[in-house]
Amino acid sequence: MSTNNLFYINIAVLNKDEVIQSQVSGRVGGPKLFGKLAGKAANAMISDDKFTSALAAKLATKVSEKIAEIGVSLDIRKRFQQGSFFVLSAQLTDVDPGLLLQRAKGEEFATKFQQLLSLLTELELNEAHERAQAQIKEKAKSALMTKLEEILPTTLEEQGKVKVLVLCRSEAEQAEVFFELLEKLNNSTLESTE
């Protein structure tokens, strides 16, 4: 069983120009032509890097806050950014098994599990207690990776009309996925400039 609680969230923004156009047109109002012109001007002034950097910072904060509500503490940091692609590292720093299990399995299960952990401590079965804690963290990490891939695209599109591709990977899987995505990004950039 892995004891490394680090994973990566790879995010590619697919429609930055549409988002900027929509936001500027909505704020400017007036004739449609004026809104379109203002949107094009804003797109020219706001680079992919600037837009993506702001999104990455906002996501790191919001995801950490939302995940804390279920009893999981994450330290999220931006690790890489190029154009409309960025990578966040997410270190699972703490899990409140009571709150997490209450949310996932219900109050009765959470209470019984807490009693089991207390019993392991009382019986000085520290190794078993540590293994149980490690398993909880590993399962929480795995579930978070799956959930974030599902929830982030939907939430970002509903709230800000931002379309994204999200791939969460463990530390062991990250290099391969990162270089594949980077290659695709670079190839699409090269193709669009030819």
Short mmCIF file of C-alpha atoms in Angstrom, two decimals:
data_model
loop_
_atom_site.label_atom_id
_atom_site.label_comp_id
_atom_site.label_asym_id
_atom_site.label_seq_id
_atom_site.Cartn_x
_atom_site.Cartn_y
_atom_site.Cartn_z
CA MET A 1 0.00 0.00 0.00
CA SER A 2 1.30 3.47 -0.90
CA THR A 3 1.94 5.89 1.92
CA ASN A 4 2.54 8.85 -0.37
CA ASN A 5 -0.45 11.16 -0.17
CA LEU A 6 0.55 13.39 -3.06
CA PHE A 7 -1.33 13.59 -6.34
CA TYR A 8 -1.49 15.96 -9.29
CA ILE A 9 -4.41 17.74 -10.93
CA ASN A 10 -3.69 18.42 -14.62
CA ILE A 11 -6.05 21.01 -16.11
CA ALA A 12 -6.32 22.25 -19.69
CA VAL A 13 -8.61 25.22 -20.35
CA LEU A 14 -10.41 24.60 -23.63
CA ASN A 15 -12.34 27.84 -24.23
CA LYS A 16 -10.60 30.88 -22.72
CA ASP A 17 -11.52 33.13 -25.66
CA GLU A 18 -15.24 32.25 -25.39
CA VAL A 19 -15.23 32.90 -21.63
CA ILE A 20 -13.60 36.33 -22.00
CA GLN A 21 -15.93 37.20 -24.90
CA SER A 22 -18.99 36.21 -22.89
CA GLN A 23 -17.93 38.06 -19.74
CA VAL A 24 -17.05 41.28 -21.57
CA SER A 25 -20.18 41.21 -23.73
CA GLY A 26 -22.30 40.72 -20.62
CA ARG A 27 -20.68 43.64 -18.80
CA VAL A 28 -20.58 46.07 -21.73
CA GLY A 29 -24.17 45.58 -22.87
CA GLY A 30 -25.37 47.79 -25.68
CA PRO A 31 -25.34 46.73 -29.34
CA LYS A 32 -24.08 43.22 -30.04
CA LEU A 33 -21.39 44.52 -32.38
CA PHE A 34 -19.92 46.70 -29.63
CA GLY A 35 -19.89 43.76 -27.20
CA LYS A 36 -18.13 41.55 -29.76
CA LEU A 37 -15.51 44.20 -30.46
CA ALA A 38 -14.91 44.76 -26.74
CA GLY A 39 -14.61 40.98 -26.26
CA LYS A 40 -12.03 40.67 -29.03
CA ALA A 41 -10.05 43.56 -27.58
CA ALA A 42 -10.14 41.97 -24.11
CA ASN A 43 -9.01 38.62 -25.53
CA ALA A 44 -6.06 40.33 -27.16
CA MET A 45 -5.10 41.98 -23.86
CA ILE A 46 -5.63 38.97 -21.57
CA SER A 47 -3.11 36.27 -22.39
CA ASP A 48 -3.72 32.57 -21.89
CA ASP A 49 -1.07 32.68 -19.16
CA LYS A 50 -2.78 35.50 -17.26
CA PHE A 51 -6.23 33.91 -17.49
CA THR A 52 -4.93 30.46 -16.53
CA SER A 53 -2.84 31.81 -13.67
CA ALA A 54 -5.88 33.49 -12.13
CA LEU A 55 -7.96 30.35 -12.57
CA ALA A 56 -5.24 28.17 -10.99
CA ALA A 57 -4.97 30.43 -7.94
CA LYS A 58 -8.74 30.52 -7.47
CA LEU A 59 -9.07 26.75 -7.88
CA ALA A 60 -6.29 25.97 -5.41
CA THR A 61 -8.07 28.00 -2.74
CA LYS A 62 -11.64 26.92 -3.50
CA VAL A 63 -10.86 23.19 -3.79
CA SER A 64 -8.95 23.20 -0.48
CA GLU A 65 -11.84 24.96 1.26
CA LYS A 66 -14.50 22.66 -0.18
CA ILE A 67 -12.56 19.47 0.60
CA ALA A 68 -11.99 20.64 4.19
CA GLU A 69 -15.77 20.53 4.68
CA ILE A 70 -15.65 16.72 4.42
CA GLY A 71 -12.77 16.32 6.86
CA VAL A 72 -9.82 16.24 4.46
CA SER A 73 -7.00 18.78 4.49
CA LEU A 74 -5.19 19.39 1.22
CA ASP A 75 -2.18 21.57 0.54
CA ILE A 76 -2.66 22.59 -3.10
CA ARG A 77 0.01 24.45 -5.06
CA LYS A 78 0.46 25.43 -8.67
CA ARG A 79 3.46 23.47 -9.96
CA PHE A 80 3.45 24.24 -13.67
CA GLN A 81 1.76 26.44 -16.21
CA GLN A 82 2.13 26.90 -19.94
CA GLY A 83 -0.51 28.74 -21.90
CA SER A 84 -3.89 27.24 -21.10
CA PHE A 85 -2.46 24.19 -19.31
CA PHE A 86 -1.54 24.04 -15.65
CA VAL A 87 -0.75 21.47 -12.99
CA LEU A 88 -1.65 21.64 -9.32
CA SER A 89 -0.02 19.38 -6.75
CA ALA A 90 -2.32 18.23 -3.96
CA GLN A 91 -0.78 16.89 -0.76
CA LEU A 92 -3.27 15.20 1.53
CA THR A 93 -2.05 16.46 4.91
CA ASP A 94 -4.77 15.31 7.30
CA VAL A 95 -7.97 13.30 7.40
CA ASP A 96 -10.64 13.51 10.07
CA PRO A 97 -11.87 9.90 9.85
CA GLY A 98 -14.98 10.66 11.90
CA LEU A 99 -16.21 13.46 9.67
CA LEU A 100 -15.13 11.76 6.45
CA LEU A 101 -16.77 8.44 7.30
CA GLN A 102 -19.88 10.20 8.60
CA ARG A 103 -20.28 11.88 5.23
CA ALA A 104 -19.44 8.75 3.24
CA LYS A 105 -21.01 5.93 5.27
CA GLY A 106 -23.29 7.56 7.84
CA GLU A 107 -23.20 8.41 11.53
CA GLU A 108 -23.45 4.85 12.87
CA PHE A 109 -20.55 3.54 10.79
CA ALA A 110 -18.37 6.53 11.68
CA THR A 111 -19.06 6.06 15.41
CA LYS A 112 -18.21 2.36 15.29
CA PHE A 113 -15.03 3.02 13.35
CA GLN A 114 -13.94 5.67 15.86
CA GLN A 115 -14.57 3.14 18.63
CA LEU A 116 -12.42 0.60 16.78
CA LEU A 117 -9.56 3.11 16.48
CA SER A 118 -9.84 3.93 20.19
CA LEU A 119 -9.79 0.24 21.04
CA LEU A 120 -6.67 -0.30 18.94
CA THR A 121 -4.96 2.52 20.82
CA GLU A 122 -6.05 1.20 24.22
CA LEU A 123 -4.74 -2.26 23.36
CA GLU A 124 -1.47 -0.65 22.23
CA LEU A 125 -1.88 -2.06 18.75
CA ASN A 126 -0.14 0.95 17.26
CA GLU A 127 0.83 -0.76 14.02
CA ALA A 128 -2.77 -1.76 13.31
CA HIS A 129 -3.95 1.76 14.18
CA GLU A 130 -1.37 3.30 11.82
CA ARG A 131 -2.32 0.87 9.04
CA ALA A 132 -6.01 1.79 9.45
CA GLN A 133 -5.15 5.50 9.29
CA ALA A 134 -2.96 4.95 6.21
CA GLN A 135 -5.73 3.02 4.48
CA ILE A 136 -8.20 5.81 5.18
CA LYS A 137 -5.82 8.36 3.67
CA GLU A 138 -5.15 6.19 0.62
CA LYS A 139 -8.86 5.61 0.01
CA ALA A 140 -9.59 9.30 0.53
CA LYS A 141 -6.88 10.23 -1.97
CA SER A 142 -8.16 7.77 -4.55
CA ALA A 143 -11.76 8.91 -4.12
CA LEU A 144 -10.75 12.58 -4.33
CA MET A 145 -8.84 12.02 -7.56
CA THR A 146 -11.87 10.37 -9.16
CA LYS A 147 -14.34 12.94 -7.81
CA LEU A 148 -12.26 15.95 -8.86
CA GLU A 149 -12.08 14.64 -12.44
CA GLU A 150 -15.89 14.46 -12.45
CA ILE A 151 -16.81 17.57 -10.46
CA LEU A 152 -14.33 20.23 -11.61
CA PRO A 153 -15.34 20.29 -15.30
CA THR A 154 -19.05 20.40 -14.45
CA THR A 155 -18.67 23.04 -11.73
CA LEU A 156 -16.43 25.31 -13.80
CA GLU A 157 -18.75 25.13 -16.77
CA GLU A 158 -21.85 25.81 -14.67
CA GLN A 159 -20.33 28.67 -12.69
CA GLY A 160 -18.12 30.40 -15.22
CA LYS A 161 -18.77 28.70 -18.56
CA VAL A 162 -15.13 27.52 -18.48
CA LYS A 163 -14.63 24.21 -20.28
CA VAL A 164 -11.71 22.19 -18.98
CA LEU A 165 -10.10 18.79 -19.29
CA VAL A 166 -9.11 17.47 -15.84
CA LEU A 167 -6.83 14.49 -15.23
CA CYS A 168 -5.81 13.58 -11.68
CA ARG A 169 -2.82 11.30 -11.34
CA SER A 170 -0.71 9.82 -8.57
CA GLU A 171 2.92 10.83 -8.28
CA ALA A 172 3.97 7.59 -9.98
CA GLU A 173 1.67 8.21 -12.98
CA GLN A 174 2.21 11.95 -13.32
CA ALA A 175 5.31 12.11 -15.51
CA GLU A 176 3.82 10.09 -18.35
CA VAL A 177 0.53 12.00 -18.37
CA PHE A 178 2.27 15.37 -18.01
CA PHE A 179 4.59 14.83 -20.95
CA GLU A 180 1.78 13.46 -23.14
CA LEU A 181 -0.41 16.50 -22.41
CA LEU A 182 2.49 18.89 -22.90
CA GLU A 183 3.34 17.28 -26.24
CA LYS A 184 -0.30 17.58 -27.38
CA LEU A 185 -0.41 21.19 -26.24
CA ASN A 186 2.80 22.05 -28.05
CA ASN A 187 1.67 20.25 -31.22
CA SER A 188 -1.66 22.07 -31.27
CA THR A 189 0.15 25.38 -30.74
CA LEU A 190 2.55 24.59 -33.59
CA GLU A 191 -0.32 23.54 -35.86
CA SER A 192 -2.27 26.73 -35.15
CA THR A 193 0.74 28.92 -36.06
CA GLU A 194 1.44 27.21 -39.40
#
